[in-house]
Short mmCIF file of C-alpha atoms in Angstrom, two decimals:
data_model
loop_
_atom_site.label_atom_id
_atom_site.label_comp_id
_atom_site.label_asym_id
_atom_site.label_seq_id
_atom_site.Cartn_x
_atom_site.Cartn_y
_atom_site.Cartn_z
CA MET A 1 41.36 -7.67 3.82
CA ASN A 2 38.71 -8.90 1.35
CA PHE A 3 37.13 -11.09 4.02
CA LEU A 4 36.00 -7.90 5.79
CA ALA A 5 34.01 -6.71 2.76
CA PRO A 6 31.02 -9.08 3.17
CA ILE A 7 30.81 -8.18 6.88
CA GLY A 8 30.87 -4.50 6.01
CA ARG A 9 28.24 -4.91 3.31
CA THR A 10 25.97 -6.87 5.66
CA PHE A 11 26.39 -4.22 8.36
CA ILE A 12 25.61 -1.40 5.92
CA ARG A 13 22.53 -3.29 4.66
CA PHE A 14 21.39 -3.75 8.26
CA LEU A 15 21.84 -0.05 9.02
CA SER A 16 20.08 0.88 5.81
CA ALA A 17 17.10 -1.41 6.58
CA THR A 18 16.93 -0.08 10.14
CA GLY A 19 16.95 3.48 8.83
CA ARG A 20 14.18 2.76 6.32
CA LEU A 21 12.04 1.07 8.97
CA SER A 22 12.61 3.95 11.42
CA TRP A 23 11.64 6.49 8.75
CA PHE A 24 8.53 4.45 7.90
CA THR A 25 7.61 4.30 11.62
CA CYS A 26 8.05 8.07 12.06
CA ARG A 27 5.93 8.77 8.97
CA GLY A 28 3.23 6.42 10.23
CA LEU A 29 3.18 8.00 13.70
CA SER A 30 3.16 11.55 12.36
CA HIS A 31 0.17 10.79 10.11
CA CYS A 32 -1.66 9.21 13.09
CA VAL A 33 -2.02 12.64 14.72
CA ARG A 34 -2.75 14.74 11.62
CA PRO A 35 -6.08 14.94 9.79
CA PRO A 36 -7.72 13.88 7.59
CA PHE A 37 -8.78 10.60 9.22
CA TYR A 38 -10.57 7.95 7.22
CA TRP A 39 -13.08 6.77 9.85
CA ARG A 40 -14.71 4.20 7.59
CA GLN A 41 -11.30 2.60 6.98
CA ILE A 42 -10.55 2.65 10.71
CA GLY A 43 -13.91 0.96 11.38
CA ARG A 44 -13.18 -1.70 8.77
CA GLN A 45 -9.78 -2.44 10.30
CA ILE A 46 -11.27 -2.63 13.80
CA ILE A 47 -13.61 -5.35 12.53
CA ASP A 48 -10.85 -7.15 10.59
CA ILE A 49 -8.22 -7.04 13.31
CA GLY A 50 -10.45 -7.23 16.38
CA TYR A 51 -13.70 -9.03 15.64
CA TYR A 52 -12.40 -11.60 13.15
CA SER A 53 -9.45 -12.49 15.40
CA LEU A 54 -11.73 -13.42 18.28
CA PRO A 55 -12.19 -17.13 17.39
CA VAL A 56 -8.49 -17.89 17.00
CA VAL A 57 -7.53 -15.87 20.08
CA GLY A 58 -10.36 -17.38 22.15
CA LEU A 59 -9.50 -20.97 21.24
CA THR A 60 -5.78 -20.40 21.85
CA ALA A 61 -6.47 -18.88 25.28
CA LEU A 62 -8.99 -21.55 26.29
CA PHE A 63 -6.71 -24.49 25.55
CA THR A 64 -3.64 -22.73 26.94
CA GLY A 65 -5.47 -22.19 30.24
CA MET A 66 -6.63 -25.80 30.29
CA VAL A 67 -3.17 -27.22 29.53
CA LEU A 68 -1.58 -24.87 32.06
CA ALA A 69 -3.86 -26.18 34.83
CA LEU A 70 -3.09 -29.77 33.90
CA GLN A 71 0.66 -29.26 33.68
CA THR A 72 0.81 -27.26 36.91
CA TYR A 73 -1.16 -29.94 38.69
CA SER A 74 1.11 -32.73 37.46
CA GLY A 75 4.21 -30.80 38.56
CA PHE A 76 3.00 -29.23 41.80
CA SER A 77 1.36 -32.40 43.13
CA ARG A 78 4.87 -33.86 43.51
CA PHE A 79 5.52 -31.53 46.44
CA ASP A 80 1.94 -31.08 47.61
CA ALA A 81 1.53 -27.51 46.31
CA ASN A 82 -1.79 -27.94 44.52
CA SER A 83 -3.28 -24.93 46.25
CA ALA A 84 -0.96 -22.71 44.18
CA ILE A 85 -2.52 -23.80 40.88
CA PRO A 86 -5.16 -21.00 40.66
CA THR A 87 -2.47 -18.37 41.32
CA VAL A 88 -0.02 -19.88 38.83
CA VAL A 89 -2.70 -20.07 36.15
CA ILE A 90 -3.98 -16.53 36.54
CA LEU A 91 -0.52 -14.92 36.82
CA SER A 92 0.89 -16.89 33.90
CA ILE A 93 -2.07 -16.02 31.71
CA THR A 94 -2.34 -12.32 32.54
CA ARG A 95 1.37 -11.53 32.65
CA GLU A 96 2.79 -13.66 29.83
CA LEU A 97 0.76 -16.25 28.00
CA GLY A 98 -2.24 -14.04 27.23
CA PRO A 99 -0.31 -11.19 25.59
CA VAL A 100 2.44 -13.27 23.97
CA LEU A 101 0.28 -16.03 22.51
CA THR A 102 -2.36 -13.53 21.37
CA GLY A 103 0.40 -11.45 19.79
CA LEU A 104 1.89 -14.44 17.97
CA MET A 105 -1.50 -15.70 16.76
CA VAL A 106 -2.53 -12.26 15.54
CA ALA A 107 0.89 -11.81 13.89
CA GLY A 108 0.19 -14.97 11.89
CA ARG A 109 -3.34 -13.94 10.97
CA ILE A 110 -3.22 -10.15 10.64
CA GLY A 111 0.46 -9.46 9.91
CA ALA A 112 0.34 -11.87 6.97
CA ALA A 113 -2.97 -10.49 5.70
CA ILE A 114 -1.77 -6.88 5.84
CA ALA A 115 1.50 -7.69 4.05
CA ALA A 116 -0.30 -9.70 1.36
CA GLU A 117 -2.98 -7.05 0.79
CA LEU A 118 -0.60 -4.08 0.67
CA GLY A 119 1.98 -6.08 -1.32
CA THR A 120 -0.64 -6.91 -3.95
CA MET A 121 -1.75 -3.29 -4.00
CA ARG A 122 1.87 -2.23 -4.53
CA VAL A 123 2.62 -4.60 -7.42
CA THR A 124 -0.70 -3.83 -9.14
CA GLU A 125 -0.03 -0.06 -8.78
CA GLN A 126 -3.09 0.51 -6.57
CA ILE A 127 -0.91 2.40 -4.09
CA ASP A 128 0.34 4.70 -6.87
CA ALA A 129 -3.28 5.10 -7.97
CA LEU A 130 -4.17 6.41 -4.50
CA THR A 131 -1.56 9.16 -4.91
CA THR A 132 -3.01 10.14 -8.29
CA LEU A 133 -6.44 10.36 -6.66
CA SER A 134 -5.19 12.99 -4.17
CA THR A 135 -5.26 10.46 -1.32
CA ASN A 136 -2.20 9.93 0.86
CA PRO A 137 -1.52 6.16 0.94
CA PHE A 138 -0.09 6.44 4.46
CA LYS A 139 -3.24 8.02 5.81
CA TYR A 140 -5.59 5.76 3.89
CA LEU A 141 -3.81 2.42 4.29
CA ILE A 142 -1.32 2.53 7.16
CA VAL A 143 -2.86 4.83 9.79
CA PRO A 144 -6.20 2.94 10.11
CA ARG A 145 -4.33 -0.34 10.55
CA LEU A 146 -1.85 1.11 13.08
CA LEU A 147 -4.63 2.64 15.17
CA ALA A 148 -6.82 -0.47 15.02
CA GLY A 149 -3.91 -2.82 15.83
CA THR A 150 -2.59 -0.78 18.74
CA LEU A 151 -6.02 -0.20 20.28
CA LEU A 152 -7.57 -3.61 19.62
CA LEU A 153 -4.79 -5.92 20.79
CA PRO A 154 -5.30 -4.92 24.47
CA VAL A 155 -9.01 -5.70 24.10
CA LEU A 156 -8.22 -9.08 22.57
CA VAL A 157 -5.70 -9.82 25.33
CA LEU A 158 -8.21 -8.87 28.03
CA LEU A 159 -10.66 -11.34 26.52
CA ALA A 160 -7.87 -13.94 26.18
CA ASP A 161 -7.05 -13.45 29.88
CA ILE A 162 -10.66 -14.09 30.88
CA ILE A 163 -11.06 -17.09 28.56
CA GLY A 164 -7.66 -18.54 29.56
CA VAL A 165 -8.41 -18.29 33.28
CA PHE A 166 -11.81 -19.81 32.62
CA GLY A 167 -10.12 -22.72 30.81
CA GLY A 168 -7.93 -23.34 33.85
CA PHE A 169 -11.00 -23.14 36.08
CA LEU A 170 -12.89 -25.71 33.97
CA VAL A 171 -10.08 -28.27 34.12
CA SER A 172 -9.37 -27.65 37.79
CA VAL A 173 -13.01 -27.96 38.89
CA TYR A 174 -14.34 -30.64 36.54
CA ARG A 175 -11.28 -32.83 36.10
CA LEU A 176 -9.03 -32.18 39.11
CA ASP A 177 -11.89 -31.91 41.62
CA PHE A 178 -11.12 -28.43 42.95
CA ASN A 179 -13.86 -26.61 44.84
CA ALA A 180 -15.18 -23.92 42.47
CA ALA A 181 -15.63 -21.17 45.09
CA HIS A 182 -12.21 -21.90 46.61
CA TYR A 183 -10.55 -21.87 43.17
CA ILE A 184 -12.04 -18.45 42.36
CA SER A 185 -11.07 -16.92 45.70
CA GLU A 186 -7.52 -18.29 45.40
CA SER A 187 -7.27 -16.89 41.87
CA TRP A 188 -8.12 -13.37 43.04
CA LYS A 189 -6.10 -13.56 46.25
CA TYR A 190 -2.66 -12.82 44.83
CA LEU A 191 -3.65 -11.03 41.63
CA GLU A 192 -2.48 -7.41 41.46
CA PHE A 193 -3.76 -4.67 39.20
CA ARG A 194 -0.41 -4.33 37.44
CA ASP A 195 -0.40 -8.05 36.54
CA VAL A 196 -3.26 -7.29 34.18
CA THR A 197 -2.25 -3.79 33.06
CA SER A 198 1.32 -4.84 32.22
CA GLY A 199 -0.14 -7.46 29.88
CA LEU A 200 -2.37 -4.86 28.26
CA TRP A 201 0.55 -2.44 27.70
CA LYS A 202 2.50 -5.30 26.17
CA ALA A 203 -0.48 -6.06 23.96
CA ALA A 204 -0.59 -2.48 22.67
CA ALA A 205 3.13 -2.68 21.84
CA PHE A 206 2.66 -6.05 20.11
CA GLY A 207 -0.30 -4.73 18.12
CA PHE A 208 1.79 -1.81 16.91
CA ILE A 209 4.68 -4.14 15.99
CA ILE A 210 2.43 -6.58 14.09
CA VAL A 211 0.80 -3.86 11.99
CA LEU A 212 4.05 -2.00 11.47
CA MET A 213 5.89 -5.06 10.14
CA GLY A 214 2.95 -6.14 7.98
CA SER A 215 2.57 -2.64 6.56
CA TYR A 216 6.29 -2.02 6.05
CA ASN A 217 6.91 -5.30 4.25
CA GLY A 218 3.74 -5.08 2.16
CA PHE A 219 4.16 -1.39 1.29
CA ASN A 220 7.72 -1.96 0.10
CA SER A 221 7.25 -5.29 -1.67
CA LYS A 222 8.76 -5.64 -5.13
CA GLY A 223 8.38 -7.95 -8.08
CA GLY A 224 5.29 -10.07 -8.58
CA ALA A 225 3.76 -12.97 -6.68
CA GLN A 226 7.17 -14.01 -5.33
CA GLY A 227 7.74 -10.53 -3.89
CA VAL A 228 4.36 -10.55 -2.18
CA GLY A 229 5.06 -14.03 -0.79
CA ALA A 230 8.43 -12.89 0.57
CA ALA A 231 6.82 -9.79 2.10
CA THR A 232 4.23 -11.96 3.86
CA THR A 233 6.85 -14.33 5.26
CA ASN A 234 9.09 -11.46 6.38
CA ALA A 235 6.15 -9.71 8.05
CA VAL A 236 5.22 -12.73 10.18
CA VAL A 237 8.79 -13.76 11.03
CA SER A 238 9.98 -10.24 11.90
CA ALA A 239 6.84 -9.44 13.92
CA SER A 240 7.14 -12.71 15.87
CA ILE A 241 10.81 -12.13 16.68
CA LEU A 242 10.21 -8.51 17.66
CA ILE A 243 7.29 -9.57 19.89
CA LEU A 244 9.53 -12.02 21.77
CA ILE A 245 12.37 -9.50 22.14
CA SER A 246 10.11 -6.63 23.19
CA ASN A 247 8.31 -8.97 25.61
CA TYR A 248 11.58 -9.52 27.45
CA LEU A 249 12.39 -5.81 27.49
CA LEU A 250 8.91 -4.80 28.65
CA THR A 251 8.89 -7.51 31.35
CA GLY A 252 12.20 -6.07 32.56
CA ILE A 253 10.66 -2.59 32.70
CA PHE A 254 7.46 -3.68 34.47
CA PHE A 255 8.77 -6.23 36.94
CA ALA A 256 12.54 -5.85 37.42
CA GLY A 257 13.52 -4.70 40.85
CA MET B 1 2.04 35.69 -13.78
CA GLN B 2 1.37 32.95 -16.31
CA VAL B 3 2.27 33.74 -19.87
CA LYS B 4 -0.29 32.52 -22.41
CA ASN B 5 2.16 30.31 -24.35
CA THR B 6 3.71 28.73 -21.24
CA PRO B 7 3.89 24.95 -21.81
CA LYS B 8 1.42 22.95 -19.73
CA ILE B 9 4.17 20.45 -18.90
CA GLU B 10 7.87 21.17 -19.27
CA LEU B 11 10.79 18.96 -18.30
CA ARG B 12 14.35 20.27 -18.24
CA ASP B 13 17.32 17.93 -17.84
CA VAL B 14 15.41 15.46 -15.64
CA ALA B 15 17.50 12.53 -14.37
CA LYS B 16 16.49 9.55 -12.28
CA SER B 17 18.53 6.52 -11.21
CA PHE B 18 17.82 3.35 -9.28
CA GLY B 19 21.09 2.33 -7.66
CA SER B 20 23.69 2.24 -10.43
CA LYS B 21 21.01 2.02 -13.15
CA ARG B 22 20.55 5.45 -14.78
CA VAL B 23 16.99 5.26 -16.10
CA LEU B 24 16.43 8.88 -17.14
CA GLN B 25 19.54 10.75 -18.25
CA GLY B 26 18.58 14.36 -18.87
CA ILE B 27 15.07 14.46 -20.30
CA ASP B 28 13.87 17.65 -22.02
CA LEU B 29 10.24 17.67 -23.03
CA SER B 30 7.53 20.25 -23.59
CA ILE B 31 3.76 19.80 -24.01
CA THR B 32 1.43 22.70 -24.74
CA LYS B 33 -2.11 23.02 -23.37
CA GLY B 34 -4.60 20.68 -25.02
CA GLU B 35 -1.87 18.74 -26.83
CA SER B 36 -1.59 14.96 -26.80
CA LEU B 37 1.99 13.68 -26.69
CA VAL B 38 2.85 10.00 -26.84
CA VAL B 39 6.22 8.76 -25.64
CA ILE B 40 7.24 5.55 -27.39
CA GLY B 41 10.11 3.28 -26.52
CA GLY B 42 10.97 -0.32 -25.75
CA SER B 43 10.18 -2.12 -22.53
CA GLY B 44 12.37 -1.05 -19.62
CA THR B 45 13.48 2.24 -21.18
CA GLY B 46 11.98 4.34 -18.37
CA LYS B 47 8.64 5.42 -19.81
CA SER B 48 6.69 4.69 -16.63
CA VAL B 49 9.45 6.28 -14.54
CA LEU B 50 9.03 9.43 -16.65
CA ILE B 51 5.29 9.69 -15.90
CA LYS B 52 5.73 8.84 -12.22
CA SER B 53 8.43 11.50 -11.92
CA ILE B 54 6.14 14.15 -13.40
CA MET B 55 3.37 13.13 -11.01
CA GLY B 56 5.70 13.25 -8.01
CA ILE B 57 5.34 9.54 -7.21
CA LEU B 58 9.09 9.21 -7.87
CA LYS B 59 11.66 11.88 -7.02
CA PRO B 60 14.21 12.69 -9.77
CA GLU B 61 17.75 13.49 -8.65
CA LYS B 62 18.07 16.56 -10.82
CA GLY B 63 16.34 18.74 -13.36
CA SER B 64 13.14 20.78 -13.41
CA ILE B 65 9.55 19.65 -13.80
CA LEU B 66 7.28 22.60 -14.49
CA ILE B 67 3.50 22.46 -14.62
CA ASP B 68 1.93 25.69 -15.92
CA GLY B 69 5.38 27.24 -15.51
CA GLU B 70 5.62 26.34 -11.81
CA GLU B 71 8.43 24.16 -10.47
CA THR B 72 6.83 21.09 -8.82
CA ARG B 73 9.74 18.96 -7.67
CA HIS B 74 9.86 20.38 -4.17
CA LEU B 75 6.14 20.84 -3.51
CA ARG B 76 4.86 19.47 -0.19
CA GLY B 77 1.61 19.30 1.74
CA HIS B 78 -1.29 21.46 0.52
CA ALA B 79 0.69 22.81 -2.45
CA ARG B 80 1.28 19.23 -3.66
CA ASP B 81 -2.41 18.37 -3.13
CA LEU B 82 -3.38 21.29 -5.37
CA HIS B 83 -0.82 20.14 -7.91
CA MET B 84 -2.15 16.54 -7.85
CA ALA B 85 -5.71 17.80 -8.31
CA LYS B 86 -4.76 18.75 -11.88
CA PHE B 87 -3.88 15.15 -12.77
CA GLY B 88 -5.72 12.03 -13.79
CA MET B 89 -4.10 8.74 -14.70
CA LEU B 90 -5.05 5.52 -16.43
CA PHE B 91 -2.71 2.76 -15.26
CA GLN B 92 -1.46 -0.11 -17.38
CA GLY B 93 -3.43 -2.70 -15.39
CA ALA B 94 -6.17 -0.18 -14.55
CA ALA B 95 -5.15 -0.42 -10.82
CA LEU B 96 -8.75 -0.55 -9.63
CA PHE B 97 -9.37 -1.13 -5.92
CA ASP B 98 -10.57 -4.74 -5.50
CA SER B 99 -12.44 -4.07 -2.28
CA LEU B 100 -14.70 -1.37 -3.73
CA PRO B 101 -17.56 -1.67 -6.23
CA VAL B 102 -17.00 -0.05 -9.61
CA TRP B 103 -18.95 3.14 -8.88
CA GLN B 104 -16.90 3.77 -5.72
CA ASN B 105 -13.70 3.22 -7.71
CA VAL B 106 -14.83 5.81 -10.24
CA ALA B 107 -16.00 8.25 -7.58
CA PHE B 108 -13.01 7.65 -5.27
CA LYS B 109 -11.50 11.12 -5.67
CA LEU B 110 -14.87 12.81 -5.27
CA LEU B 111 -15.66 10.85 -2.10
CA ARG B 112 -12.26 10.80 -0.34
CA ALA B 113 -10.45 13.92 -1.53
CA LEU B 114 -13.17 16.35 -2.56
CA HIS B 115 -15.74 15.24 0.07
CA VAL B 116 -18.65 15.23 -2.38
CA PRO B 117 -21.83 13.72 -0.79
CA PRO B 118 -22.15 10.00 -1.71
CA LYS B 119 -25.45 10.44 -3.57
CA THR B 120 -24.05 13.19 -5.82
CA ALA B 121 -20.79 11.27 -6.28
CA LYS B 122 -22.67 8.14 -7.34
CA GLU B 123 -24.75 10.09 -9.88
CA LYS B 124 -21.58 11.62 -11.31
CA ALA B 125 -19.88 8.19 -11.40
CA ILE B 126 -22.79 6.65 -13.33
CA GLU B 127 -22.80 9.60 -15.73
CA THR B 128 -19.03 9.20 -16.29
CA LEU B 129 -19.36 5.43 -16.74
CA ALA B 130 -21.95 6.14 -19.44
CA SER B 131 -19.48 8.45 -21.20
CA VAL B 132 -17.07 5.51 -21.56
CA GLY B 133 -19.83 3.20 -22.75
CA LEU B 134 -20.66 1.36 -19.53
CA GLY B 135 -24.16 0.96 -18.13
CA GLU B 136 -25.45 1.78 -14.66
CA GLU B 137 -25.50 -1.91 -13.68
CA VAL B 138 -21.70 -2.09 -14.01
CA GLY B 139 -21.42 0.38 -11.15
CA GLU B 140 -22.63 -2.16 -8.60
CA ILE B 141 -20.24 -4.99 -9.45
CA TYR B 142 -16.63 -5.46 -8.34
CA PRO B 143 -13.54 -4.96 -10.56
CA ALA B 144 -12.61 -8.67 -10.44
CA GLU B 145 -15.83 -9.45 -12.31
CA LEU B 146 -14.87 -7.22 -15.27
CA SER B 147 -12.93 -8.11 -18.44
CA GLY B 148 -9.61 -6.35 -19.15
CA GLY B 149 -11.24 -3.95 -21.61
CA MET B 150 -14.00 -3.03 -19.17
CA GLN B 151 -11.44 -2.48 -16.42
CA LYS B 152 -9.60 -0.06 -18.72
CA ARG B 153 -12.87 1.81 -19.36
CA VAL B 154 -13.54 2.02 -15.63
CA GLY B 155 -9.96 3.24 -15.13
CA LEU B 156 -10.54 5.89 -17.78
CA ALA B 157 -13.79 6.96 -16.11
CA ARG B 158 -11.93 7.24 -12.79
CA ALA B 159 -9.21 9.32 -14.43
CA ILE B 160 -11.61 11.85 -16.00
CA ILE B 161 -14.37 12.14 -13.38
CA ALA B 162 -12.75 15.02 -11.49
CA GLU B 163 -12.14 16.91 -14.74
CA PRO B 164 -8.33 16.94 -14.66
CA GLU B 165 -6.31 19.42 -16.69
CA ILE B 166 -3.66 16.81 -17.47
CA ILE B 167 -4.14 13.10 -17.97
CA PHE B 168 -1.52 10.35 -18.17
CA PHE B 169 -2.06 7.07 -20.00
CA ASP B 170 0.31 4.23 -19.12
CA GLU B 171 0.20 1.61 -21.90
CA PRO B 172 -3.57 2.09 -22.40
CA THR B 173 -3.99 -0.79 -24.87
CA THR B 174 -1.56 -3.37 -23.49
CA GLY B 175 -3.18 -6.78 -23.08
CA LEU B 176 -6.28 -5.93 -25.12
CA ASP B 177 -7.40 -7.45 -28.41
CA PRO B 178 -7.12 -5.16 -31.49
CA ILE B 179 -10.82 -4.29 -31.53
CA MET B 180 -10.97 -3.41 -27.83
CA SER B 181 -7.70 -1.49 -28.27
CA ASP B 182 -9.36 0.61 -30.94
CA VAL B 183 -12.40 1.17 -28.73
CA ILE B 184 -10.12 2.41 -25.92
CA ASN B 185 -8.17 4.61 -28.37
CA ASP B 186 -11.42 6.18 -29.60
CA LEU B 187 -12.52 6.81 -26.02
CA ILE B 188 -9.18 8.42 -25.20
CA VAL B 189 -9.36 10.69 -28.25
CA LYS B 190 -12.97 11.62 -27.45
CA CYS B 191 -12.35 12.27 -23.75
CA VAL B 192 -9.16 14.25 -24.31
CA ARG B 193 -10.30 16.36 -27.28
CA ASP B 194 -13.86 17.00 -26.06
CA ARG B 195 -12.62 18.17 -22.69
CA GLY B 196 -9.53 20.03 -23.89
CA ILE B 197 -7.30 17.95 -21.63
CA THR B 198 -3.52 17.87 -22.06
CA ALA B 199 -2.45 14.23 -22.42
CA LEU B 200 0.84 12.42 -21.97
CA SER B 201 0.74 8.76 -22.93
CA ILE B 202 3.36 6.04 -23.01
CA THR B 203 3.03 3.02 -25.20
CA HIS B 204 4.84 0.68 -27.53
CA ASP B 205 1.66 0.02 -29.51
CA MET B 206 2.24 2.07 -32.67
CA ALA B 207 -1.38 1.84 -33.86
CA SER B 208 -2.45 3.36 -30.58
CA ALA B 209 0.31 5.99 -30.66
CA ARG B 210 -0.67 7.15 -34.17
CA LYS B 211 -4.33 7.38 -33.24
CA ILE B 212 -4.22 9.22 -29.93
CA SER B 213 -1.29 11.60 -30.42
CA ASP B 214 -0.64 15.02 -31.91
CA LYS B 215 3.07 14.62 -31.28
CA ILE B 216 5.37 11.65 -30.64
CA ALA B 217 8.64 11.47 -28.71
CA MET B 218 10.94 8.47 -28.61
CA LEU B 219 12.72 7.50 -25.40
CA HIS B 220 15.86 5.41 -25.73
CA ASP B 221 18.70 4.83 -23.25
CA GLY B 222 17.17 7.35 -20.86
CA LYS B 223 17.07 10.18 -23.41
CA ILE B 224 14.52 11.63 -25.81
CA ILE B 225 16.15 10.89 -29.14
CA TRP B 226 13.43 12.21 -31.45
CA THR B 227 10.35 14.43 -31.14
CA GLY B 228 7.99 15.48 -33.89
CA PRO B 229 4.43 15.64 -35.16
CA THR B 230 2.70 12.28 -35.54
CA SER B 231 2.40 12.83 -39.28
CA GLN B 232 6.21 12.88 -39.58
CA ILE B 233 6.97 9.70 -37.62
CA ASP B 234 7.38 7.68 -40.83
CA HIS B 235 9.93 10.20 -42.15
CA SER B 236 11.87 10.86 -38.96
CA GLY B 237 15.28 10.13 -40.49
CA ASN B 238 16.23 8.47 -37.21
CA ALA B 239 17.38 4.84 -37.45
CA HIS B 240 16.20 4.04 -33.91
CA VAL B 241 12.72 5.40 -34.60
CA ASP B 242 12.51 3.59 -37.93
CA GLN B 243 13.50 0.29 -36.34
CA PHE B 244 11.01 0.73 -33.52
CA ILE B 245 7.95 1.79 -35.52
CA ASN B 246 8.52 -0.96 -38.07
CA GLY B 247 9.16 -3.55 -35.37
CA ARG B 248 12.43 -4.85 -36.84
CA ALA B 249 14.77 -7.08 -34.84
CA GLU B 250 17.77 -5.79 -36.82
CA GLY B 251 18.96 -2.25 -36.19
CA PRO B 252 20.69 -0.01 -33.67
CA ILE B 253 18.34 -0.96 -30.78
CA LYS B 254 19.53 -4.09 -28.99
CA MET B 255 16.96 -5.92 -26.89
CA GLN B 256 17.49 -5.66 -23.17
CA ILE B 257 17.23 -9.07 -21.52
CA ARG B 258 17.08 -8.02 -17.86
CA ARG B 259 15.02 -5.25 -16.31
CA ASP B 260 17.58 -4.39 -13.63
#
């Protein structure tokens, strides 16, 4: 029966990790609604997570929209369905590509940065120092990031939606010879309010996941430089996987049936 | 009601483990008000765990930790905040916040926890920096620009600015040259004695231990194996203590290879 032991150990480790993450999440959420709030820290995180992510999110959205228009044209022209391109571009961007690609890009940029910063603070005892200075590390370090990530991702995704659709418009009008006014009217024609709002709800969930995984891995990092490196890798990988899984679940909730 | 001779810090049978590793195995320790106790012991013997347990950063599995006669192990919320307000700590690597200039590091507790206006906090920070021998101009630069010795001084200023009743020193001279070590030791003695602060330090630097302590305790295998006045450390009659203070490889203490 020894062959069962490794399976059991792995299962117990999984349960233990899940429990620790759940406890960390509950602590983070409970501190989000209890004062004191460190407004200056929240402001700093809004700039770090929101403002400084704009270039990478904007470029990703622009080229995704442009490629999407080109690919849709090359496929749809085979059965003379070019008129559907504006609709395909805008629905793909707002429902899926905007939130998911923004989430993945921000996970790489912000999730890694949070894990590295908090991991370094942990191994250099700066987090312990906060406790000795009568400052709750959760309130000072985690809550501002959770709030900024959850609130700012929808804003970034909204901008990504606009830039992505604009990218599709540019390629369609200037390279594929679409009529600009016709392209715009076709884009709006089949767009529903929930196409956009579902993407924004997804973005809020992805923002929470990115910050949570970055914070959890950084806050609990051990050892020296190697531990911080491992925390950073784990933060990005786990956030990316959770974004993809939660995207499927949320899509099921918003659009199934 | 507090009795006058109640120890400032008292530990009774404190135990702490990490997995199967029993780091503290029933620690009994008592420090009176205004006394400076140094805990000596080899690397990995649990000295830092001892301090972090007293501060509440780590949770011991059993035993009592009394501050001013009050049990602190189960304090939460506001009661814990009041408890933490009594403490100051100088960390081994100073643990200064990289993203803040020096004066904001020093004034951190005043600004974030005590909500002192920034102008007053800055004045107090500069005054405290001066008391550890650092000029006003140091206040505007960032910790990364400071030498190890200066970082320790800033850490000391941060630890004393809110006038704590108890201060902890974690390896205060580690990584410093002998002259800077002596400067830091002098500052510790001056800050602690002038202000009547109770101090608990951990170190394996015997020169530092002799200079800053009234009393020394030796931690070995998770237990306090000897306690006595600093003047008696050379005549302890304990083979472990003798080996440690004379830095001999031969003796009852075997070097631990792994930290576990």
